Amino acid sequence: MSIYYILQDQRKCIGCLSCEVHCKSNKGLPLGPRLGQIIPVGPKMVGDVPRQAFVFMPCFHCGEPWCVPACPTGAMRQRPRDGIVYVDHTLCVGCKSCITACPWGAPQWNPETGKVVKCDYCMDRLDQGLKPACVSKCVTHCLEFGKMEEVQRDRRQHFAKLVAFELDKVVSAR
Amino acid sequence: MAQEVYSLCFMCTVRCPIRVEVENDDVTWIEGNPHVPGIEGALCAKGSAGLALLHDTERPQYPMIRTGPRGAGQWRRASWDEALDYVADKLKGIIAAHGPQSLVFGERTNLNTHISKTFMKALGSPNHFTHDALCKGSVNTAFRTLTGFTDPQVGIDYANAKHIVLYGRNIFESLEIKAINNMLAAMDKGAKLTYIDPRVTVTATKADRYWMIRPATDLALNYALMHVILKEGLQDKVYVRRWVKGLKELEAFVAPYTPEWAAQETGIPAEEIVAFAREVAAAKPQVVFHYGYRGAHHPNEIYLRRSLIILNALMGSIETPGGLFFKKGMKAAGRGDIAKYVDQDIPKPSVPRFDGSGGSHFPIADASHGNPQMLAHAILNEDPYPIKALIANRFEPLGSIPDSAGVRQALDKLDLIVAIDVNYSEIAWYADVLLPESTYLERGDSIQAISGLKPQLFIRKPAVSPRYDTKPGWWIIKQLGNRLDIGQYFPFETVEDIWNFQLKDTGVKLADFDQKGFVVLSDKALWWDREKDIKFKTPSGKIELVGTLMENAGFPSFPPYTAVPTPPEGAFRLMVGRTAVHTHVSTQNNLYLNELVPANELWINTQAAAARGIKHGQEVEVSSPLGTKGIIKAKVTDFIHPEAVFMLHGFGKTVPAQTRCYQKGASDALLQENVSDRIGGSPAYDDTLVTVRPV
């Protein structure tokens, strides 16, 4: 598993899809591939109010990825220092084995290059001390990027505060 | 090495401040200006898709002169000199034969509007109009009748609100980043959100209370709320006593409008209306009854918008933290005003306006914006005089004025149509001459003075050089002015000249923008004293419930409630609205935005659809009383009221050069009848009843 994680605060996400365009415009992608996709679910009635969820689906950067061993050329690889799963485009031959192997649909087809493209947490930006494009420009700042343990800690603290003082919100948020 | 340029987005009219990274004269990254509170780097989908606009090959790339029939797509490339000479020669002939008023100039209000207004004034034509009336004319008029201020002079302090009430103001889809973040911050601190709409939008799914109100009955709900508030004495009594004139008249007027009566109209149970009135009053004065942005639904719109502002007045929330505020300008910050070229000494044209704005057709509408929905009528009937030429500056008469087929027919009578646009819009494709404007990333524009609690100045600087042979709008207007012998009113060569002229009385220098891209003119929020010193601009200096402006024009302030007619069996009320990834009529062909939302769908209630044999995802034909039709996919859902159907605005395009959106979805403007609120000035966009059948 990559040491990083993107946490999505469903209460703040408004499903505006800006993260998808931030990603595509940053990587200069053509029509087709959607590396981090928002999947809207609902609306459905929860009590007397309608609720909808917008589930953010980037690559999970698995600890033991299905895609890496499936790749016959070594193009799909895992960065040793932080576990980011990425494609070396010079080695990709467009065989689509990784697309077949991934249970989550993370590797995407780039029809312009005839190769695979996937979420790499914008590792070129990370290496400059920046955050992934989707997180940097999220309209409501509902996406949070960080090391696994930091994000997890933040999440529990936030939840604890809600449970302590605003239990009704915890119930109505989903 | 990357350079950074602070500028202003223009993918929509909100114009969020942006920071652009440039390498080798190409844009590599756009983000929200990280220094602006409430933005902090954030940018919407449209903002990031600015890169796709910049690099788009499906936008006009050089001046073009029509060679075939209008709209046939037969063009020849022209040089700028040739195209401008061509337009100027034609205009000279038209003006000589029919007078300057035979030219109308329509635009979406933009930072250079003071320059286009100068152009028309100097020519002697009163016929500059903006898109504003189509969007919010009735909101504007409602504010003027009650407070003396226009709606752009009013803002909302979301961050400190305790209860926000939205009537179809779909704030999370028709979005302004700053407002959203301030609102989410308030909700995080416990503010409540009530959302009222016949359709479940994203905003509805975030609300604490949602009412699926019967379409077109919001006014009945508001009269009942006032009834409960006044009967139970829930209003801010001190504020109302000090600032509200005409309370007795209001009390008498709303007496018959009980919650039980409103329940019949709206479908909202009476006890819920009463409970809501009490709950919202408990949060007063930190209450916002949002007065609407695109406030243009039915012919009685003025009364709905007035009722919303009156509810704020009863809550004591006007000029109150957590409520509404009047925006403070340069002078309030102790500065000189930003200079405008239109304030030069130019005689005011003496002929009346073509659209009867502020006159015969719309006596109290805001004539500084005009009423574009009169365009077809004026051309076809030569009422009040012949119209022979139209310049459309990023204004889309064929997508934003109702009954677009009627508008197209009227345009055929014109001797000259000129379009200034960054896109192959419908009007650009129908024009005789297309003058392509550079995108906002390729041009500088006039400085933006933003009034508010803290007045600020923002600037749009060019990030890169134009990709194609395009020019800024202000340059195009000046060149036309030179050729029409009014060049002296455009004493600038470069955008820097414009900026320096604008700043001359402000004490601000161009260099002040370098560090962060904007200049804040007040450290503290400028509020008027809500107990003693709110400077209402009405004759009485108070909020006039019985409005002088209304009454003097012969319009009653409180006419008895008349219901908007219920659709007969088999018909639906056609509602329109927005998505977070498109801007009105202008982004449907954008590579990235088109991919996310390529077409509109027709929302139709599950039971209503079943009764007509309509299945989810199936194509249906929508027919208007105008005889026009649209083919569109049905979205069958429980989340819309059975009396209404809904589609997104701005689809059903007919320009083949826009290959991505060509003929995708249905055009709302083609289906809508051109009916207006004659008092407020807006067209009634949700007033058309349509029929729907499977195809």
Short mmCIF file of N, CA, C and O in Angstrom, two decimals, chain B residues 273-354:
data_model
loop_
_atom_site.label_atom_id
_atom_site.label_comp_id
_atom_site.label_asym_id
_atom_site.label_seq_id
_atom_site.Cartn_x
_atom_site.Cartn_y
_atom_site.Cartn_z
N ILE B 273 -45.20 24.68 7.73
CA ILE B 273 -44.97 26.10 7.43
C ILE B 273 -44.86 26.89 8.73
O ILE B 273 -43.95 27.70 8.90
N VAL B 274 -45.76 26.60 9.66
CA VAL B 274 -45.74 27.30 10.95
C VAL B 274 -44.45 26.98 11.70
O VAL B 274 -43.76 27.88 12.21
N ALA B 275 -44.08 25.71 11.72
CA ALA B 275 -42.87 25.31 12.45
C ALA B 275 -41.63 25.96 11.85
O ALA B 275 -40.74 26.42 12.57
N PHE B 276 -41.62 26.04 10.52
CA PHE B 276 -40.47 26.67 9.86
C PHE B 276 -40.39 28.15 10.19
O PHE B 276 -39.30 28.67 10.50
N ALA B 277 -41.52 28.84 10.14
CA ALA B 277 -41.52 30.28 10.46
C ALA B 277 -40.95 30.51 11.86
O ALA B 277 -40.15 31.42 12.07
N ARG B 278 -41.34 29.66 12.79
CA ARG B 278 -40.85 29.82 14.17
C ARG B 278 -39.35 29.52 14.25
O ARG B 278 -38.60 30.23 14.91
N GLU B 279 -38.94 28.46 13.55
CA GLU B 279 -37.53 28.07 13.62
C GLU B 279 -36.62 29.14 13.02
O GLU B 279 -35.60 29.52 13.57
N VAL B 280 -37.04 29.65 11.86
CA VAL B 280 -36.18 30.62 11.18
C VAL B 280 -36.16 31.93 11.97
O VAL B 280 -35.12 32.58 12.10
N ALA B 281 -37.29 32.28 12.57
CA ALA B 281 -37.34 33.53 13.35
C ALA B 281 -36.46 33.43 14.59
O ALA B 281 -35.91 34.43 15.05
N ALA B 282 -36.30 32.22 15.11
CA ALA B 282 -35.45 32.05 16.29
C ALA B 282 -33.99 32.37 15.97
O ALA B 282 -33.21 32.68 16.86
N ALA B 283 -33.62 32.28 14.70
CA ALA B 283 -32.23 32.56 14.30
C ALA B 283 -32.04 34.02 13.91
O ALA B 283 -30.94 34.43 13.56
N LYS B 284 -33.10 34.81 13.91
CA LYS B 284 -33.00 36.20 13.44
C LYS B 284 -32.08 37.02 14.33
O LYS B 284 -31.99 36.71 15.51
N PRO B 285 -31.35 38.01 13.89
CA PRO B 285 -31.39 38.50 12.51
C PRO B 285 -30.41 37.80 11.56
O PRO B 285 -30.24 38.23 10.44
N GLN B 286 -29.75 36.72 12.03
CA GLN B 286 -28.73 36.07 11.17
C GLN B 286 -29.41 35.07 10.23
O GLN B 286 -29.16 33.86 10.29
N VAL B 287 -30.30 35.61 9.42
CA VAL B 287 -31.12 34.79 8.54
C VAL B 287 -30.97 35.32 7.12
O VAL B 287 -30.92 36.53 6.90
N VAL B 288 -30.87 34.40 6.18
CA VAL B 288 -30.84 34.81 4.77
C VAL B 288 -31.98 34.13 4.03
O VAL B 288 -32.03 32.90 3.95
N PHE B 289 -32.93 34.92 3.55
CA PHE B 289 -33.87 34.42 2.56
C PHE B 289 -33.26 34.81 1.22
O PHE B 289 -33.29 35.99 0.85
N HIS B 290 -32.67 33.85 0.54
CA HIS B 290 -31.96 34.21 -0.70
C HIS B 290 -32.96 34.72 -1.72
O HIS B 290 -33.97 34.07 -1.99
N TYR B 291 -32.64 35.89 -2.28
CA TYR B 291 -33.59 36.56 -3.18
C TYR B 291 -33.47 36.07 -4.61
O TYR B 291 -34.18 36.55 -5.49
N GLY B 292 -32.58 35.10 -4.85
CA GLY B 292 -32.51 34.49 -6.18
C GLY B 292 -31.51 35.17 -7.06
O GLY B 292 -31.26 36.37 -6.94
N TYR B 293 -30.93 34.39 -7.92
CA TYR B 293 -30.01 34.99 -8.88
C TYR B 293 -30.73 35.10 -10.21
O TYR B 293 -31.21 36.14 -10.59
N ARG B 294 -30.89 33.96 -10.91
CA ARG B 294 -31.65 34.02 -12.14
C ARG B 294 -33.13 34.04 -11.75
O ARG B 294 -33.81 33.05 -11.80
N GLY B 295 -33.58 35.21 -11.34
CA GLY B 295 -34.94 35.31 -10.83
C GLY B 295 -35.91 35.62 -11.93
O GLY B 295 -36.33 36.76 -12.08
N ALA B 296 -36.26 34.65 -12.74
CA ALA B 296 -37.09 34.91 -13.90
C ALA B 296 -37.88 33.66 -14.25
O ALA B 296 -37.44 32.86 -15.04
N HIS B 297 -39.01 33.49 -13.62
CA HIS B 297 -39.75 32.25 -13.82
C HIS B 297 -41.16 32.45 -14.36
O HIS B 297 -41.60 31.74 -15.24
N HIS B 298 -41.87 33.43 -13.77
CA HIS B 298 -43.29 33.62 -14.11
C HIS B 298 -43.59 35.12 -14.23
O HIS B 298 -42.81 35.94 -13.76
N PRO B 299 -44.72 35.45 -14.85
CA PRO B 299 -45.01 36.88 -15.04
C PRO B 299 -45.19 37.64 -13.73
O PRO B 299 -45.09 38.87 -13.71
N ASN B 300 -45.44 36.93 -12.62
CA ASN B 300 -45.58 37.64 -11.33
C ASN B 300 -44.27 37.67 -10.55
O ASN B 300 -44.26 37.87 -9.34
N GLU B 301 -43.16 37.47 -11.24
CA GLU B 301 -41.85 37.35 -10.60
C GLU B 301 -41.55 38.50 -9.63
O GLU B 301 -40.99 38.30 -8.56
N ILE B 302 -41.92 39.70 -10.02
CA ILE B 302 -41.61 40.87 -9.18
C ILE B 302 -42.14 40.67 -7.77
O ILE B 302 -41.48 41.00 -6.79
N TYR B 303 -43.35 40.08 -7.66
CA TYR B 303 -43.95 39.93 -6.33
C TYR B 303 -43.25 38.84 -5.53
O TYR B 303 -43.11 38.94 -4.31
N LEU B 304 -42.80 37.78 -6.21
CA LEU B 304 -42.04 36.74 -5.50
C LEU B 304 -40.73 37.33 -4.97
O LEU B 304 -40.37 37.14 -3.81
N ARG B 305 -40.01 38.06 -5.83
CA ARG B 305 -38.72 38.62 -5.41
C ARG B 305 -38.90 39.64 -4.29
O ARG B 305 -38.11 39.71 -3.36
N ARG B 306 -39.97 40.45 -4.40
CA ARG B 306 -40.25 41.41 -3.33
C ARG B 306 -40.55 40.67 -2.03
O ARG B 306 -40.08 41.06 -0.96
N SER B 307 -41.31 39.59 -2.12
CA SER B 307 -41.69 38.87 -0.89
C SER B 307 -40.46 38.32 -0.18
O SER B 307 -40.39 38.30 1.04
N LEU B 308 -39.46 37.89 -0.96
CA LEU B 308 -38.24 37.36 -0.36
C LEU B 308 -37.47 38.46 0.37
O LEU B 308 -36.96 38.26 1.48
N ILE B 309 -37.40 39.62 -0.27
CA ILE B 309 -36.67 40.73 0.36
C ILE B 309 -37.44 41.20 1.60
O ILE B 309 -36.84 41.52 2.64
N ILE B 310 -38.77 41.19 1.52
CA ILE B 310 -39.58 41.59 2.67
C ILE B 310 -39.37 40.62 3.84
O ILE B 310 -39.29 41.03 5.00
N LEU B 311 -39.24 39.33 3.54
CA LEU B 311 -38.98 38.37 4.63
C LEU B 311 -37.66 38.69 5.32
O LEU B 311 -37.55 38.60 6.54
N ASN B 312 -36.65 39.08 4.53
CA ASN B 312 -35.39 39.51 5.15
C ASN B 312 -35.61 40.74 6.03
O ASN B 312 -35.06 40.84 7.13
N ALA B 313 -36.43 41.68 5.53
CA ALA B 313 -36.70 42.89 6.29
C ALA B 313 -37.37 42.53 7.62
O ALA B 313 -37.01 43.06 8.68
N LEU B 314 -38.31 41.60 7.60
CA LEU B 314 -39.01 41.20 8.83
C LEU B 314 -38.06 40.52 9.82
O LEU B 314 -38.21 40.64 11.02
N MET B 315 -37.06 39.82 9.28
CA MET B 315 -36.06 39.17 10.14
C MET B 315 -35.01 40.16 10.62
O MET B 315 -34.11 39.80 11.38
N GLY B 316 -35.08 41.39 10.13
CA GLY B 316 -34.07 42.39 10.51
C GLY B 316 -32.70 42.07 9.95
O GLY B 316 -31.67 42.48 10.50
N SER B 317 -32.67 41.36 8.83
CA SER B 317 -31.38 40.85 8.36
C SER B 317 -30.72 41.70 7.29
O SER B 317 -29.68 41.32 6.77
N ILE B 318 -31.33 42.84 6.96
CA ILE B 318 -30.73 43.67 5.90
C ILE B 318 -29.75 44.66 6.54
O ILE B 318 -30.12 45.44 7.40
N GLU B 319 -28.50 44.59 6.09
CA GLU B 319 -27.35 45.30 6.68
C GLU B 319 -27.07 44.78 8.09
O GLU B 319 -26.99 45.53 9.07
N THR B 320 -26.91 43.45 8.15
CA THR B 320 -26.69 42.77 9.42
C THR B 320 -25.72 41.61 9.22
O THR B 320 -25.90 40.83 8.29
N PRO B 321 -24.70 41.48 10.07
CA PRO B 321 -23.82 40.32 9.96
C PRO B 321 -24.64 39.02 9.99
O PRO B 321 -25.56 38.89 10.79
N GLY B 322 -24.31 38.11 9.10
CA GLY B 322 -25.06 36.87 8.98
C GLY B 322 -26.33 37.03 8.18
O GLY B 322 -27.14 36.11 8.10
N GLY B 323 -26.51 38.19 7.58
CA GLY B 323 -27.67 38.44 6.73
C GLY B 323 -27.23 39.06 5.43
O GLY B 323 -26.22 38.65 4.85
N LEU B 324 -27.98 40.07 4.98
CA LEU B 324 -27.63 40.76 3.75
C LEU B 324 -26.84 42.03 4.09
O LEU B 324 -26.95 42.54 5.21
N PHE B 325 -26.07 42.51 3.12
CA PHE B 325 -25.41 43.80 3.35
C PHE B 325 -25.39 44.60 2.06
O PHE B 325 -25.51 44.04 0.97
N PHE B 326 -25.28 45.90 2.21
CA PHE B 326 -25.07 46.75 1.05
C PHE B 326 -23.57 46.84 0.80
O PHE B 326 -22.79 47.04 1.73
N LYS B 327 -23.20 46.68 -0.46
CA LYS B 327 -21.78 46.66 -0.80
C LYS B 327 -21.22 48.08 -0.73
O LYS B 327 -21.82 49.01 -1.25
N LYS B 328 -20.06 48.20 -0.12
CA LYS B 328 -19.42 49.50 0.01
C LYS B 328 -18.36 49.63 -1.10
O LYS B 328 -17.63 48.67 -1.36
N GLY B 329 -18.32 50.80 -1.69
CA GLY B 329 -17.44 51.00 -2.84
C GLY B 329 -16.17 51.75 -2.49
O GLY B 329 -15.77 51.86 -1.33
N MET B 330 -15.53 52.26 -3.54
CA MET B 330 -14.25 52.95 -3.40
C MET B 330 -14.36 54.13 -2.43
O MET B 330 -13.49 54.36 -1.61
N LYS B 331 -15.47 54.87 -2.56
CA LYS B 331 -15.60 56.09 -1.74
C LYS B 331 -15.67 55.75 -0.26
O LYS B 331 -15.09 56.44 0.57
N ALA B 332 -16.42 54.67 0.06
CA ALA B 332 -16.54 54.26 1.46
C ALA B 332 -15.18 53.91 2.04
O ALA B 332 -14.95 54.01 3.24
N ALA B 333 -14.27 53.48 1.15
CA ALA B 333 -12.92 53.13 1.59
C ALA B 333 -11.99 54.35 1.55
O ALA B 333 -10.78 54.22 1.67
N GLY B 334 -12.58 55.53 1.34
CA GLY B 334 -11.80 56.75 1.34
C GLY B 334 -10.98 56.96 0.08
O GLY B 334 -9.95 57.64 0.10
N ARG B 335 -11.42 56.36 -1.01
CA ARG B 335 -10.69 56.46 -2.28
C ARG B 335 -11.53 57.17 -3.32
O ARG B 335 -12.75 57.22 -3.23
N GLY B 336 -10.84 57.63 -4.37
CA GLY B 336 -11.56 58.13 -5.53
C GLY B 336 -12.11 56.96 -6.32
O GLY B 336 -11.59 55.84 -6.22
N ASP B 337 -13.16 57.20 -7.10
CA ASP B 337 -13.77 56.12 -7.86
C ASP B 337 -12.88 55.67 -9.01
O ASP B 337 -12.06 56.43 -9.50
N ILE B 338 -13.10 54.46 -9.45
CA ILE B 338 -12.41 53.96 -10.63
C ILE B 338 -13.00 54.69 -11.85
O ILE B 338 -14.21 54.88 -11.93
N ALA B 339 -12.15 55.18 -12.75
CA ALA B 339 -12.64 55.99 -13.87
C ALA B 339 -13.22 55.11 -14.96
O ALA B 339 -12.78 53.98 -15.17
N LYS B 340 -14.26 55.63 -15.64
CA LYS B 340 -14.90 54.91 -16.74
C LYS B 340 -14.93 55.81 -17.95
O LYS B 340 -15.27 56.99 -17.85
N TYR B 341 -14.63 55.23 -19.12
CA TYR B 341 -14.63 56.05 -20.34
C TYR B 341 -16.03 56.59 -20.65
O TYR B 341 -16.18 57.65 -21.23
N VAL B 342 -17.06 55.87 -20.21
CA VAL B 342 -18.42 56.30 -20.54
C VAL B 342 -18.79 57.60 -19.81
O VAL B 342 -19.74 58.29 -20.19
N ASP B 343 -18.00 57.95 -18.79
CA ASP B 343 -18.28 59.20 -18.08
C ASP B 343 -17.66 60.43 -18.77
O ASP B 343 -17.76 61.54 -18.26
N GLN B 344 -17.02 60.22 -19.92
CA GLN B 344 -16.53 61.37 -20.68
C GLN B 344 -17.72 62.24 -21.09
O GLN B 344 -18.86 61.77 -21.10
N ASP B 345 -17.42 63.46 -21.48
CA ASP B 345 -18.48 64.39 -21.84
C ASP B 345 -19.03 64.03 -23.23
O ASP B 345 -18.52 64.48 -24.24
N ILE B 346 -20.04 63.17 -23.23
CA ILE B 346 -20.67 62.75 -24.49
C ILE B 346 -22.16 63.01 -24.34
O ILE B 346 -22.75 62.60 -23.34
N PRO B 347 -22.79 63.69 -25.29
CA PRO B 347 -24.22 63.96 -25.15
C PRO B 347 -25.03 62.66 -25.09
O PRO B 347 -24.71 61.69 -25.79
N LYS B 348 -26.03 62.65 -24.23
CA LYS B 348 -26.89 61.47 -24.09
C LYS B 348 -27.82 61.40 -25.30
O LYS B 348 -28.45 62.40 -25.65
N PRO B 349 -27.93 60.24 -25.94
CA PRO B 349 -28.85 60.13 -27.08
C PRO B 349 -30.27 60.52 -26.67
O PRO B 349 -30.72 60.18 -25.58
N SER B 350 -30.96 61.23 -27.57
CA SER B 350 -32.27 61.77 -27.18
C SER B 350 -33.43 60.86 -27.57
O SER B 350 -34.52 60.99 -27.04
N VAL B 351 -33.22 59.94 -28.49
CA VAL B 351 -34.32 59.05 -28.90
C VAL B 351 -34.58 58.01 -27.81
O VAL B 351 -33.67 57.66 -27.06
N PRO B 352 -35.81 57.50 -27.72
CA PRO B 352 -36.09 56.46 -26.72
C PRO B 352 -35.41 55.14 -27.09
O PRO B 352 -35.04 54.93 -28.24
N ARG B 353 -35.28 54.27 -26.10
CA ARG B 353 -34.67 52.95 -26.33
C ARG B 353 -35.56 52.09 -27.22
O ARG B 353 -36.79 52.22 -27.21
N PHE B 354 -34.94 51.15 -27.92
CA PHE B 354 -35.69 50.26 -28.81
C PHE B 354 -36.58 49.28 -28.06
O PHE B 354 -37.56 48.79 -28.60
#
